[in-house]
Amino acid sequence: MSTGTLLAIIIPIVVVLALAAVAVSLMMRRRHLRERFGPEYERTVEESDGRRAAERELREREKRHDSLDIKPLPPVSRDRYTREWSSVQQEFVDRPQDAVHDADRLVTSLMHDRGYPTEGFDQQMKDLSVEHGRTLEHYRAAHEVESLSTRSRATTEQLRGAMVHYRALFDELLSDGGRAQPARS
């Protein structure tokens, strides 16, 4: 077999193998993002200019998150937050709007103590999405009701729902979401 014939066979095989490797790599990266971000993956794809832009955004969120010093709470802080949450729930009976505002502040304080930046709701959502993508809808819904409540437009049932939503994220943050980063030396 001549060198030319051999190259005519080998080059297409190498190209096909390279394309297959790239395709498998992209599929694995996409699967990783879907698993890590949960429902937030599809939401980001829908809000972006395409899947590639959304995946780039999600990878940027991962990089930012990895640079944060997210830490588990010490047991003393965990107990304090649990007591504060109980107090907020009791407050709901007599002052539901105040309780929802206090629940929002308590969740924000918990995020801060865990090491999440709290400089704005949109950034909070992006930072939380990396480890807590499955509970973000709870936070969105609660925050929306809290905003309605600020304008005195939320019904008691909406306020009750907001408390349930805040509780879902609160519990996950309090328990470290099952995936706290190891302590750094």
mmCIF file of C-alpha atoms in Angstrom:
data_model
loop_
_atom_site.group_PDB
_atom_site.id
_atom_site.type_symbol
_atom_site.label_atom_id
_atom_site.label_comp_id
_atom_site.label_asym_id
_atom_site.label_seq_id
_atom_site.Cartn_x
_atom_site.Cartn_y
_atom_site.Cartn_z
ATOM 1 C CA MET A 1 0.000 0.000 0.000
ATOM 2 C CA SER A 2 1.384 3.366 -0.918
ATOM 3 C CA THR A 3 1.964 6.204 1.553
ATOM 4 C CA GLY A 4 -0.694 8.312 -0.163
ATOM 5 C CA THR A 5 -3.313 5.566 0.143
ATOM 6 C CA LEU A 6 -2.362 4.969 3.772
ATOM 7 C CA LEU A 7 -2.700 8.706 4.551
ATOM 8 C CA ALA A 8 -6.045 8.809 2.696
ATOM 9 C CA ILE A 9 -7.297 6.127 5.098
ATOM 10 C CA ILE A 10 -5.661 7.321 8.338
ATOM 11 C CA ILE A 11 -6.450 11.067 8.105
ATOM 12 C CA PRO A 12 -10.256 10.631 7.809
ATOM 13 C CA ILE A 13 -10.191 8.122 10.692
ATOM 14 C CA VAL A 14 -8.234 10.553 12.885
ATOM 15 C CA VAL A 15 -10.617 13.399 11.988
ATOM 16 C CA VAL A 16 -13.671 11.260 12.790
ATOM 17 C CA LEU A 17 -12.144 10.186 16.114
ATOM 18 C CA ALA A 18 -11.285 13.797 16.988
ATOM 19 C CA LEU A 19 -14.827 14.939 16.159
ATOM 20 C CA ALA A 20 -16.260 12.087 18.232
ATOM 21 C CA ALA A 21 -14.022 13.049 21.179
ATOM 22 C CA VAL A 22 -15.160 16.675 20.953
ATOM 23 C CA ALA A 23 -18.813 15.612 20.774
ATOM 24 C CA VAL A 24 -18.452 13.313 23.794
ATOM 25 C CA SER A 25 -16.666 16.073 25.721
ATOM 26 C CA LEU A 26 -19.451 18.563 24.972
ATOM 27 C CA MET A 27 -22.121 16.036 25.965
ATOM 28 C CA MET A 28 -20.337 15.286 29.245
ATOM 29 C CA ARG A 29 -19.954 18.999 30.023
ATOM 30 C CA ARG A 30 -23.636 19.583 29.262
ATOM 31 C CA ARG A 31 -24.662 16.655 31.464
ATOM 32 C CA HIS A 32 -22.458 17.971 34.288
ATOM 33 C CA LEU A 33 -24.098 21.397 34.065
ATOM 34 C CA ARG A 34 -27.607 19.896 33.971
ATOM 35 C CA GLU A 35 -26.898 17.767 37.025
ATOM 36 C CA ARG A 36 -25.235 20.562 38.965
ATOM 37 C CA PHE A 37 -27.741 23.319 38.216
ATOM 38 C CA GLY A 38 -30.919 21.253 38.018
ATOM 39 C CA PRO A 39 -33.931 23.287 36.822
ATOM 40 C CA GLU A 40 -31.746 26.399 36.705
ATOM 41 C CA TYR A 41 -29.979 24.926 33.649
ATOM 42 C CA GLU A 42 -33.146 24.992 31.525
ATOM 43 C CA ARG A 43 -34.182 28.380 32.899
ATOM 44 C CA THR A 44 -30.809 29.860 31.928
ATOM 45 C CA VAL A 45 -31.019 28.307 28.457
ATOM 46 C CA GLU A 46 -34.482 29.816 27.955
ATOM 47 C CA GLU A 47 -33.296 33.267 29.071
ATOM 48 C CA SER A 48 -30.081 33.229 27.012
ATOM 49 C CA ASP A 49 -29.265 33.722 23.362
ATOM 50 C CA GLY A 50 -28.793 29.998 22.960
ATOM 51 C CA ARG A 51 -27.503 26.914 24.687
ATOM 52 C CA ARG A 52 -23.830 27.785 24.226
ATOM 53 C CA ALA A 53 -24.284 31.238 25.761
ATOM 54 C CA ALA A 54 -26.239 29.731 28.665
ATOM 55 C CA GLU A 55 -23.591 27.102 29.297
ATOM 56 C CA ARG A 56 -20.887 29.753 29.199
ATOM 57 C CA GLU A 57 -22.868 31.752 31.770
ATOM 58 C CA LEU A 58 -23.241 28.686 34.006
ATOM 59 C CA ARG A 59 -19.514 27.907 33.803
ATOM 60 C CA GLU A 60 -18.797 31.532 34.794
ATOM 61 C CA ARG A 61 -21.107 31.089 37.773
ATOM 62 C CA GLU A 62 -19.159 27.980 38.745
ATOM 63 C CA LYS A 63 -15.855 29.867 38.554
ATOM 64 C CA ARG A 64 -17.200 32.710 40.690
ATOM 65 C CA HIS A 65 -18.674 30.260 43.178
ATOM 66 C CA ASP A 66 -15.399 28.359 43.425
ATOM 67 C CA SER A 67 -13.642 31.602 44.354
ATOM 68 C CA LEU A 68 -16.057 32.228 47.243
ATOM 69 C CA ASP A 69 -15.314 31.044 50.759
ATOM 70 C CA ILE A 70 -18.528 29.055 51.305
ATOM 71 C CA LYS A 71 -18.371 27.367 54.671
ATOM 72 C CA PRO A 72 -20.606 25.292 56.912
ATOM 73 C CA LEU A 73 -22.048 26.933 59.983
ATOM 74 C CA PRO A 74 -20.726 26.070 63.416
ATOM 75 C CA PRO A 75 -23.307 24.249 65.571
ATOM 76 C CA VAL A 76 -23.809 27.338 67.774
ATOM 77 C CA SER A 77 -24.779 29.452 64.751
ATOM 78 C CA ARG A 78 -26.974 26.689 63.387
ATOM 79 C CA ASP A 79 -28.858 26.529 66.698
ATOM 80 C CA ARG A 80 -29.219 30.329 66.793
ATOM 81 C CA TYR A 81 -30.663 30.387 63.281
ATOM 82 C CA THR A 82 -33.069 27.584 64.146
ATOM 83 C CA ARG A 83 -34.339 29.579 67.134
ATOM 84 C CA GLU A 84 -34.636 32.741 65.027
ATOM 85 C CA TRP A 85 -36.638 30.864 62.389
ATOM 86 C CA SER A 86 -39.020 29.586 65.066
ATOM 87 C CA SER A 87 -39.492 33.147 66.257
ATOM 88 C CA VAL A 88 -40.226 34.345 62.698
ATOM 89 C CA GLN A 89 -42.790 31.563 62.255
ATOM 90 C CA GLN A 90 -44.519 32.524 65.510
ATOM 91 C CA GLU A 91 -44.575 36.146 64.373
ATOM 92 C CA PHE A 92 -46.511 35.092 61.264
ATOM 93 C CA VAL A 93 -49.690 34.498 63.300
ATOM 94 C CA ASP A 94 -50.044 38.126 64.350
ATOM 95 C CA ARG A 95 -47.984 39.987 61.733
ATOM 96 C CA PRO A 96 -47.672 37.971 58.505
ATOM 97 C CA GLN A 97 -46.147 40.789 56.424
ATOM 98 C CA ASP A 98 -43.496 41.495 59.045
ATOM 99 C CA ALA A 99 -42.769 37.780 59.330
ATOM 100 C CA VAL A 100 -42.148 37.500 55.578
ATOM 101 C CA HIS A 101 -39.796 40.499 55.664
ATOM 102 C CA ASP A 102 -38.008 38.983 58.654
ATOM 103 C CA ALA A 103 -37.775 35.623 56.884
ATOM 104 C CA ASP A 104 -36.155 37.362 53.905
ATOM 105 C CA ARG A 105 -33.663 39.116 56.171
ATOM 106 C CA LEU A 106 -32.942 35.874 58.038
ATOM 107 C CA VAL A 107 -32.248 33.954 54.822
ATOM 108 C CA THR A 108 -29.989 36.783 53.610
ATOM 109 C CA SER A 109 -28.149 36.790 56.928
ATOM 110 C CA LEU A 110 -27.714 33.017 56.744
ATOM 111 C CA MET A 111 -26.356 33.315 53.219
ATOM 112 C CA HIS A 112 -23.891 35.953 54.394
ATOM 113 C CA ASP A 113 -22.725 33.848 57.335
ATOM 114 C CA ARG A 114 -22.197 30.875 55.023
ATOM 115 C CA GLY A 115 -19.973 33.068 52.819
ATOM 116 C CA TYR A 116 -22.312 34.023 49.982
ATOM 117 C CA PRO A 117 -22.148 37.641 48.830
ATOM 118 C CA THR A 118 -25.467 39.406 49.353
ATOM 119 C CA GLU A 119 -25.032 42.467 47.143
ATOM 120 C CA GLY A 120 -28.247 42.084 45.167
ATOM 121 C CA PHE A 121 -31.009 39.596 44.472
ATOM 122 C CA ASP A 122 -29.901 38.759 40.906
ATOM 123 C CA GLN A 123 -26.333 38.066 42.003
ATOM 124 C CA GLN A 124 -27.582 36.092 44.990
ATOM 125 C CA MET A 125 -29.581 33.917 42.611
ATOM 126 C CA LYS A 126 -26.558 33.303 40.400
ATOM 127 C CA ASP A 127 -24.306 32.465 43.353
ATOM 128 C CA LEU A 128 -26.877 30.165 44.941
ATOM 129 C CA SER A 129 -27.634 28.424 41.641
ATOM 130 C CA VAL A 130 -24.345 26.533 41.677
ATOM 131 C CA GLU A 131 -25.081 24.556 44.845
ATOM 132 C CA HIS A 132 -28.793 25.165 45.384
ATOM 133 C CA GLY A 133 -30.304 25.162 41.890
ATOM 134 C CA ARG A 134 -33.121 22.872 42.940
ATOM 135 C CA THR A 135 -34.418 25.306 45.591
ATOM 136 C CA LEU A 136 -34.052 28.533 43.636
ATOM 137 C CA GLU A 137 -37.661 28.542 42.486
ATOM 138 C CA HIS A 138 -38.643 28.647 46.149
ATOM 139 C CA TYR A 139 -36.436 31.690 46.668
ATOM 140 C CA ARG A 140 -37.753 33.426 43.543
ATOM 141 C CA ALA A 141 -41.366 32.836 44.564
ATOM 142 C CA ALA A 142 -40.754 33.998 48.142
ATOM 143 C CA HIS A 143 -38.900 37.095 46.988
ATOM 144 C CA GLU A 144 -41.714 37.981 44.582
ATOM 145 C CA VAL A 145 -44.284 37.793 47.386
ATOM 146 C CA GLU A 146 -41.988 39.753 49.681
ATOM 147 C CA SER A 147 -41.860 42.486 47.020
ATOM 148 C CA LEU A 148 -45.670 42.455 46.750
ATOM 149 C CA SER A 149 -45.874 42.626 50.531
ATOM 150 C CA THR A 150 -43.663 45.704 50.598
ATOM 151 C CA ARG A 151 -46.332 47.413 48.497
ATOM 152 C CA SER A 152 -49.130 45.877 50.654
ATOM 153 C CA ARG A 153 -50.374 43.818 47.709
ATOM 154 C CA ALA A 154 -49.830 40.267 48.999
ATOM 155 C CA THR A 155 -52.686 38.151 50.280
ATOM 156 C CA THR A 156 -52.371 36.186 53.507
ATOM 157 C CA GLU A 157 -52.249 32.982 51.454
ATOM 158 C CA GLN A 158 -49.400 34.371 49.337
ATOM 159 C CA LEU A 159 -47.566 35.377 52.509
ATOM 160 C CA ARG A 160 -48.050 31.880 53.914
ATOM 161 C CA GLY A 161 -46.660 30.442 50.683
ATOM 162 C CA ALA A 162 -43.673 32.777 50.885
ATOM 163 C CA MET A 163 -42.876 31.454 54.352
ATOM 164 C CA VAL A 164 -42.962 27.894 53.007
ATOM 165 C CA HIS A 165 -40.680 28.910 50.138
ATOM 166 C CA TYR A 166 -38.236 30.733 52.390
ATOM 167 C CA ARG A 167 -38.192 27.695 54.667
ATOM 168 C CA ALA A 168 -37.097 25.409 51.804
ATOM 169 C CA LEU A 169 -34.007 27.504 51.060
ATOM 170 C CA PHE A 170 -33.399 28.196 54.753
ATOM 171 C CA ASP A 171 -33.341 24.477 55.565
ATOM 172 C CA GLU A 172 -30.981 23.727 52.696
ATOM 173 C CA LEU A 173 -28.599 26.546 53.609
ATOM 174 C CA LEU A 174 -28.734 25.589 57.274
ATOM 175 C CA SER A 175 -27.860 21.975 56.505
ATOM 176 C CA ASP A 176 -25.087 23.112 54.127
ATOM 177 C CA GLY A 177 -27.101 21.852 51.169
ATOM 178 C CA GLY A 178 -25.459 18.476 51.669
ATOM 179 C CA ARG A 179 -22.418 19.728 49.746
ATOM 180 C CA ALA A 180 -20.412 22.164 51.845
ATOM 181 C CA GLN A 181 -16.909 22.841 50.641
ATOM 182 C CA PRO A 182 -14.112 21.329 52.705
ATOM 183 C CA ALA A 183 -12.343 23.697 55.079
ATOM 184 C CA ARG A 184 -9.455 25.521 53.463
ATOM 185 C CA SER A 185 -6.059 25.673 55.087
#
